């Protein structure tokens, strides 16, 4: 195990009162569930090679994706609702999590991709330290909704090599309506600034895989082109091409939104997505990823069947 001073201080400060995410629900997750819908016992739903990330992450060999159960944000349109609400998954130890990283590396993963791990930051720090001491030598990617606190992210300094946050909303009313988090825009801005402070401008290996840096994702929602434009404009004016921006067209309407959120019950049109891409081009953005609209399919949602656990 590694000694990580920032983490130790953070754990001492909260004294089993969970303040890891911006919800700051204050629950003792040793004995109960937080807003994230899980306890402090690591629970994961899948650990396998994943081929549907950005090319510099997945490549042909795949990213070693570890999908954690639970989520602090709970977007109404979530494609992974069965795990974000903690309904599926298996509880494991820190030691087993470290073994999983090593198994994924042995399978040829380009990196370890930690998907929605905000509520397990202390365990992530411990497991990465242990696995590195046992031979893990591929980058650690922190794949997040962007709903983070700066204090928690500071615990990941020196642990995470690549940050892969979403920037979901610039409009706080949209954030309140679709993620019950009106503070999302300010939290995401502060989080990305801290991520950039830690890892700086992107670096790539000889095969074109990212080894360090920040890639910010924006998932275009149907009917909300203007909000995506505001996000892209903000990111480019603040960071220029010192980060990558991933413009995502893969929004897929799920069953749970049909009645309450009918405006989201369709896919993004070609015209909507083209407008966002053209806006980015007109700004002068060079470091960006775009998607083929064919990826907006439920078949791209992983099967959370306990593989690799």
Coordinates of C-alpha atoms in Angstrom, one line a residue:
X1 CA 0.0 0.0 0.0
X2 CA 1.2 3.5 -0.6
X3 CA 1.1 6.4 1.8
X4 CA -0.8 9.3 0.3
X5 CA -0.8 12.3 2.6
X6 CA -3.6 14.2 1.0
X7 CA -5.8 11.1 1.2
X8 CA -4.9 10.4 4.8
X9 CA -5.8 14.0 5.8
X10 CA -9.0 13.9 3.8
X11 CA -10.2 10.6 5.5
X12 CA -9.3 12.0 8.9
X13 CA -11.3 15.1 8.2
X14 CA -14.5 13.4 7.2
X15 CA -14.4 10.8 9.9
X16 CA -16.7 8.4 8.2
X17 CA -19.1 11.2 7.2
X18 CA -19.1 11.0 3.4
X19 CA -18.3 14.3 1.6
X20 CA -16.6 12.8 -1.4
X21 CA -19.0 14.3 -4.0
X22 CA -20.7 17.7 -4.3
X23 CA -23.9 16.3 -2.7
X24 CA -22.0 16.2 0.6
X25 CA -24.8 14.0 2.0
X26 CA -22.8 13.3 5.2
X27 CA -23.9 9.7 5.4
X28 CA -21.7 7.2 7.3
X29 CA -21.4 4.7 4.4
X30 CA -19.9 2.1 6.6
X31 CA -23.4 1.5 7.9
X32 CA -25.7 3.0 5.3
X33 CA -26.0 4.2 1.7
X34 CA -25.2 7.6 0.4
X35 CA -26.9 9.5 -2.4
X36 CA -24.7 7.3 -4.6
X37 CA -26.9 4.3 -3.5
X38 CA -23.9 2.2 -2.3
X39 CA -22.0 1.7 0.8
X40 CA -18.2 2.2 1.1
X41 CA -17.6 -1.4 0.1
X42 CA -16.3 -1.5 -3.4
X43 CA -19.0 -2.7 -5.8
X44 CA -18.3 -3.2 -9.5
X45 CA -20.5 -4.5 -12.3
X46 CA -18.0 -5.3 -15.0
X47 CA -14.2 -5.3 -15.6
X48 CA -13.3 -6.0 -19.3
X49 CA -11.7 -4.7 -22.4
X50 CA -13.8 -1.9 -23.8
X51 CA -13.7 -0.8 -27.4
X52 CA -16.0 2.2 -27.7
X53 CA -14.0 5.0 -26.2
X54 CA -12.0 7.6 -28.1
X55 CA -9.4 6.1 -30.5
X56 CA -6.5 7.2 -28.3
X57 CA -8.0 5.3 -25.4
X58 CA -9.4 2.1 -26.9
X59 CA -7.5 1.5 -30.0
X60 CA -7.6 -2.1 -31.3
X61 CA -6.6 -3.7 -28.0
X62 CA -9.3 -2.1 -25.9
X63 CA -9.4 0.0 -22.7
X64 CA -9.4 -1.9 -19.4
X65 CA -12.7 -0.6 -18.2
X66 CA -13.8 -1.1 -14.6
X67 CA -17.5 -0.1 -14.1
X68 CA -18.2 0.9 -10.5
X69 CA -21.8 0.5 -9.2
X70 CA -23.5 3.6 -7.8
X71 CA -23.3 7.2 -8.9
X72 CA -23.6 10.6 -7.2
X73 CA -25.4 12.3 -10.1
X74 CA -28.3 10.1 -11.3
X75 CA -29.1 11.7 -14.7
X76 CA -32.7 11.0 -15.7
X77 CA -31.5 9.7 -19.1
X78 CA -28.7 7.5 -17.8
X79 CA -27.9 4.6 -20.1
X80 CA -26.3 2.6 -17.3
X81 CA -29.2 3.0 -14.8
X82 CA -29.0 -0.5 -13.5
X83 CA -25.5 0.1 -12.2
X84 CA -25.8 3.8 -11.4
X85 CA -28.5 3.0 -8.9
X86 CA -26.4 0.2 -7.4
X87 CA -28.9 -2.5 -8.5
X88 CA -26.2 -4.8 -9.9
X89 CA -22.6 -5.5 -9.1
X90 CA -20.5 -7.5 -6.7
X91 CA -18.7 -6.3 -3.6
X92 CA -14.9 -6.9 -3.7
X93 CA -11.9 -6.0 -1.6
X94 CA -9.2 -3.4 -2.4
X95 CA -6.8 -6.3 -3.0
X96 CA -9.1 -7.9 -5.5
X97 CA -9.6 -4.6 -7.3
X98 CA -5.8 -4.3 -7.6
X99 CA -5.7 -7.8 -9.0
X100 CA -8.3 -6.9 -11.6
X101 CA -6.1 -4.0 -12.9
X102 CA -3.3 -6.4 -13.4
X103 CA -5.5 -9.0 -15.1
X104 CA -6.7 -6.3 -17.6
X105 CA -3.1 -5.3 -18.2
X106 CA -2.2 -9.0 -18.9
X107 CA -5.1 -9.1 -21.4
X108 CA -3.5 -6.3 -23.4
X109 CA -5.5 -3.3 -22.1
X110 CA -4.0 0.0 -23.2
X111 CA -4.9 1.6 -19.9
X112 CA -7.1 1.1 -16.8
X113 CA -10.3 3.0 -17.2
X114 CA -12.1 3.7 -13.9
X115 CA -15.7 4.5 -14.8
X116 CA -17.7 6.5 -12.3
X117 CA -15.5 6.0 -9.2
X118 CA -16.1 9.2 -7.4
X119 CA -17.6 7.5 -4.3
X120 CA -14.7 5.1 -4.1
X121 CA -11.8 7.6 -4.3
X122 CA -10.1 6.3 -1.1
X123 CA -10.3 2.7 -2.4
X124 CA -9.1 3.7 -5.8
X125 CA -6.0 5.4 -4.3
X126 CA -5.2 2.3 -2.3
X127 CA -5.8 -0.2 -5.1
X128 CA -3.8 1.7 -7.7
X129 CA -0.9 2.0 -5.3
X130 CA -1.0 -1.7 -4.5
X131 CA -1.2 -2.7 -8.2
X132 CA 1.6 -0.5 -9.2
X133 CA 3.8 -2.0 -6.5
X134 CA 2.9 -5.4 -8.1
X135 CA 3.8 -4.4 -11.7
X136 CA 1.0 -2.2 -13.1
X137 CA 2.6 0.1 -15.7
X138 CA -0.2 1.3 -17.9
X139 CA -2.0 4.7 -17.5
X140 CA -4.8 5.2 -15.1
X141 CA -7.8 7.0 -16.6
X142 CA -10.5 8.6 -14.4
X143 CA -13.8 8.5 -16.3
X144 CA -16.3 10.7 -14.6
X145 CA -19.5 12.6 -14.9
X146 CA -17.6 15.8 -14.0
X147 CA -19.6 16.2 -10.8
X148 CA -16.6 16.2 -8.4
X149 CA -15.2 18.3 -5.6
X150 CA -11.7 19.8 -5.9
X151 CA -10.9 18.4 -2.4
X152 CA -11.6 14.8 -3.5
X153 CA -9.7 15.2 -6.8
X154 CA -6.6 16.4 -5.0
X155 CA -6.5 13.0 -3.4
X156 CA -6.0 11.5 -6.9
X157 CA -2.9 13.7 -7.8
X158 CA -0.1 11.3 -8.8
X159 CA -2.6 8.5 -9.0
X160 CA -4.5 9.4 -12.2
X161 CA -2.7 10.0 -15.5
X162 CA -5.6 10.9 -17.7
X163 CA -8.8 12.6 -16.8
X164 CA -11.9 11.9 -18.9
X165 CA -14.7 14.1 -17.5
X166 CA -18.1 14.9 -18.9
X167 CA -19.2 18.5 -19.1
X168 CA -23.0 17.9 -19.3
X169 CA -24.6 21.3 -18.8
X170 CA -23.7 24.9 -18.8
X171 CA -27.3 25.9 -17.9
X172 CA -28.0 25.3 -14.2
X173 CA -31.7 24.9 -14.8
X174 CA -31.0 22.0 -17.2
X175 CA -28.7 20.5 -14.7
X176 CA -31.4 20.8 -12.0
X177 CA -34.1 19.3 -14.3
X178 CA -32.1 16.4 -15.7
X179 CA -29.6 15.6 -13.0
X180 CA -31.1 17.2 -9.8
X181 CA -27.9 19.2 -9.5
X182 CA -28.2 22.9 -10.2
X183 CA -24.6 23.4 -9.0
X184 CA -23.3 21.1 -11.8
X185 CA -21.9 23.8 -14.0
X186 CA -19.8 25.4 -11.3
X187 CA -18.7 22.0 -10.0
X188 CA -17.6 20.8 -13.4
X189 CA -15.7 24.0 -14.2
X190 CA -13.8 23.8 -10.9
X191 CA -13.2 20.1 -11.3
X192 CA -11.8 20.4 -14.8
X193 CA -9.5 23.2 -13.7
X194 CA -8.1 21.0 -11.0
X195 CA -7.7 18.1 -13.4
X196 CA -5.8 20.3 -15.8
X197 CA -3.6 21.6 -13.0
X198 CA -2.6 18.0 -12.1
X199 CA -1.9 16.5 -15.5
X200 CA -1.4 19.4 -17.8
X201 CA -1.4 19.2 -21.6
X202 CA -2.0 15.9 -23.4
X203 CA 0.9 13.5 -24.0
X204 CA 0.8 10.4 -26.3
X205 CA 3.0 7.3 -26.7
X206 CA 4.6 6.2 -30.0
X207 CA 1.4 4.3 -30.9
X208 CA -0.8 7.3 -30.4
X209 CA -2.4 6.3 -27.1
X210 CA -2.9 9.1 -24.5
X211 CA -0.6 8.8 -21.5
X212 CA -1.4 12.1 -19.8
X213 CA -3.8 14.9 -20.1
X214 CA -7.5 15.8 -20.1
X215 CA -10.3 14.9 -22.6
X216 CA -13.6 16.6 -21.8
X217 CA -16.7 15.0 -23.2
X218 CA -20.0 16.7 -24.1
X219 CA -23.0 14.5 -24.9
X220 CA -25.3 16.5 -27.1
X221 CA -28.9 16.2 -25.8
X222 CA -31.8 16.4 -28.2
X223 CA -33.0 20.0 -28.4
X224 CA -30.1 21.4 -26.6
X225 CA -27.6 22.5 -29.2
X226 CA -27.2 25.9 -27.7
X227 CA -26.1 24.5 -24.3
X228 CA -23.5 22.4 -26.0
X229 CA -22.2 25.4 -27.9
X230 CA -21.8 27.3 -24.6
X231 CA -19.8 24.5 -23.1
X232 CA -17.5 24.2 -26.2
X233 CA -17.0 28.0 -26.2
X234 CA -16.1 28.0 -22.5
X235 CA -13.7 25.2 -22.8
X236 CA -11.9 26.5 -25.8
X237 CA -11.6 30.1 -24.5
X238 CA -10.2 28.8 -21.2
X239 CA -7.9 26.0 -22.3
X240 CA -7.5 26.4 -26.1
X241 CA -6.0 23.2 -27.5
X242 CA -4.3 22.3 -24.3
X243 CA -7.2 19.8 -23.7
X244 CA -9.1 17.6 -26.1
X245 CA -12.9 18.0 -26.5
X246 CA -15.0 15.0 -27.4
X247 CA -18.2 15.8 -29.1
X248 CA -20.6 12.9 -28.6
X249 CA -23.7 12.1 -30.7
X250 CA -24.4 8.8 -29.0
X251 CA -27.4 9.8 -26.9
X252 CA -29.9 7.0 -26.8
X253 CA -33.4 7.4 -25.3
X254 CA -34.0 4.9 -22.6
X255 CA -37.3 3.5 -21.4
X256 CA -37.4 5.5 -18.1
X257 CA -37.7 8.9 -19.8
X258 CA -40.6 8.3 -22.1
X259 CA -43.4 9.6 -19.9
X260 CA -41.7 12.2 -17.6
X261 CA -39.3 13.7 -20.2
X262 CA -40.9 13.3 -23.6
X263 CA -38.6 16.0 -25.1
X264 CA -35.6 13.6 -24.6
X265 CA -37.4 10.6 -26.1
X266 CA -35.6 10.8 -29.4
X267 CA -32.1 10.6 -30.8
X268 CA -30.1 13.7 -31.8
X269 CA -30.6 14.6 -35.4
X270 CA -27.9 15.0 -38.0
X271 CA -28.7 18.7 -38.3
X272 CA -28.2 19.2 -34.5
X273 CA -24.9 17.3 -34.3
X274 CA -23.5 19.0 -37.5
X275 CA -24.3 22.4 -36.0
X276 CA -22.3 21.6 -32.9
X277 CA -19.3 20.2 -34.9
X278 CA -19.4 23.3 -37.2
X279 CA -19.5 25.6 -34.2
X280 CA -16.3 23.9 -32.9
X281 CA -14.6 24.2 -36.3
X282 CA -15.6 27.9 -36.6
X283 CA -14.0 28.6 -33.2
X284 CA -10.8 27.1 -34.5
X285 CA -10.6 24.0 -32.3
X286 CA -8.1 21.5 -33.5
X287 CA -7.9 19.0 -30.7
X288 CA -11.3 17.3 -30.8
X289 CA -13.0 14.0 -31.4
X290 CA -16.3 13.6 -33.3
X291 CA -18.6 10.6 -33.5
X292 CA -20.4 8.7 -36.2
X293 CA -24.1 9.0 -35.4
X294 CA -24.4 5.2 -35.9
X295 CA -23.1 4.8 -32.4
X296 CA -26.4 5.9 -30.9
X297 CA -27.5 2.4 -30.4
X298 CA -28.4 0.4 -27.3
X299 CA -26.0 -2.3 -28.5
X300 CA -23.1 0.0 -27.4
X301 CA -24.3 -0.2 -23.8
X302 CA -22.2 -2.8 -22.0
X303 CA -23.7 -6.0 -20.6
X304 CA -23.2 -5.7 -16.8
X305 CA -23.0 -9.4 -16.2
X306 CA -20.2 -9.5 -13.7
X307 CA -17.5 -10.2 -16.3
X308 CA -14.0 -10.0 -15.0
X309 CA -15.0 -9.6 -11.3

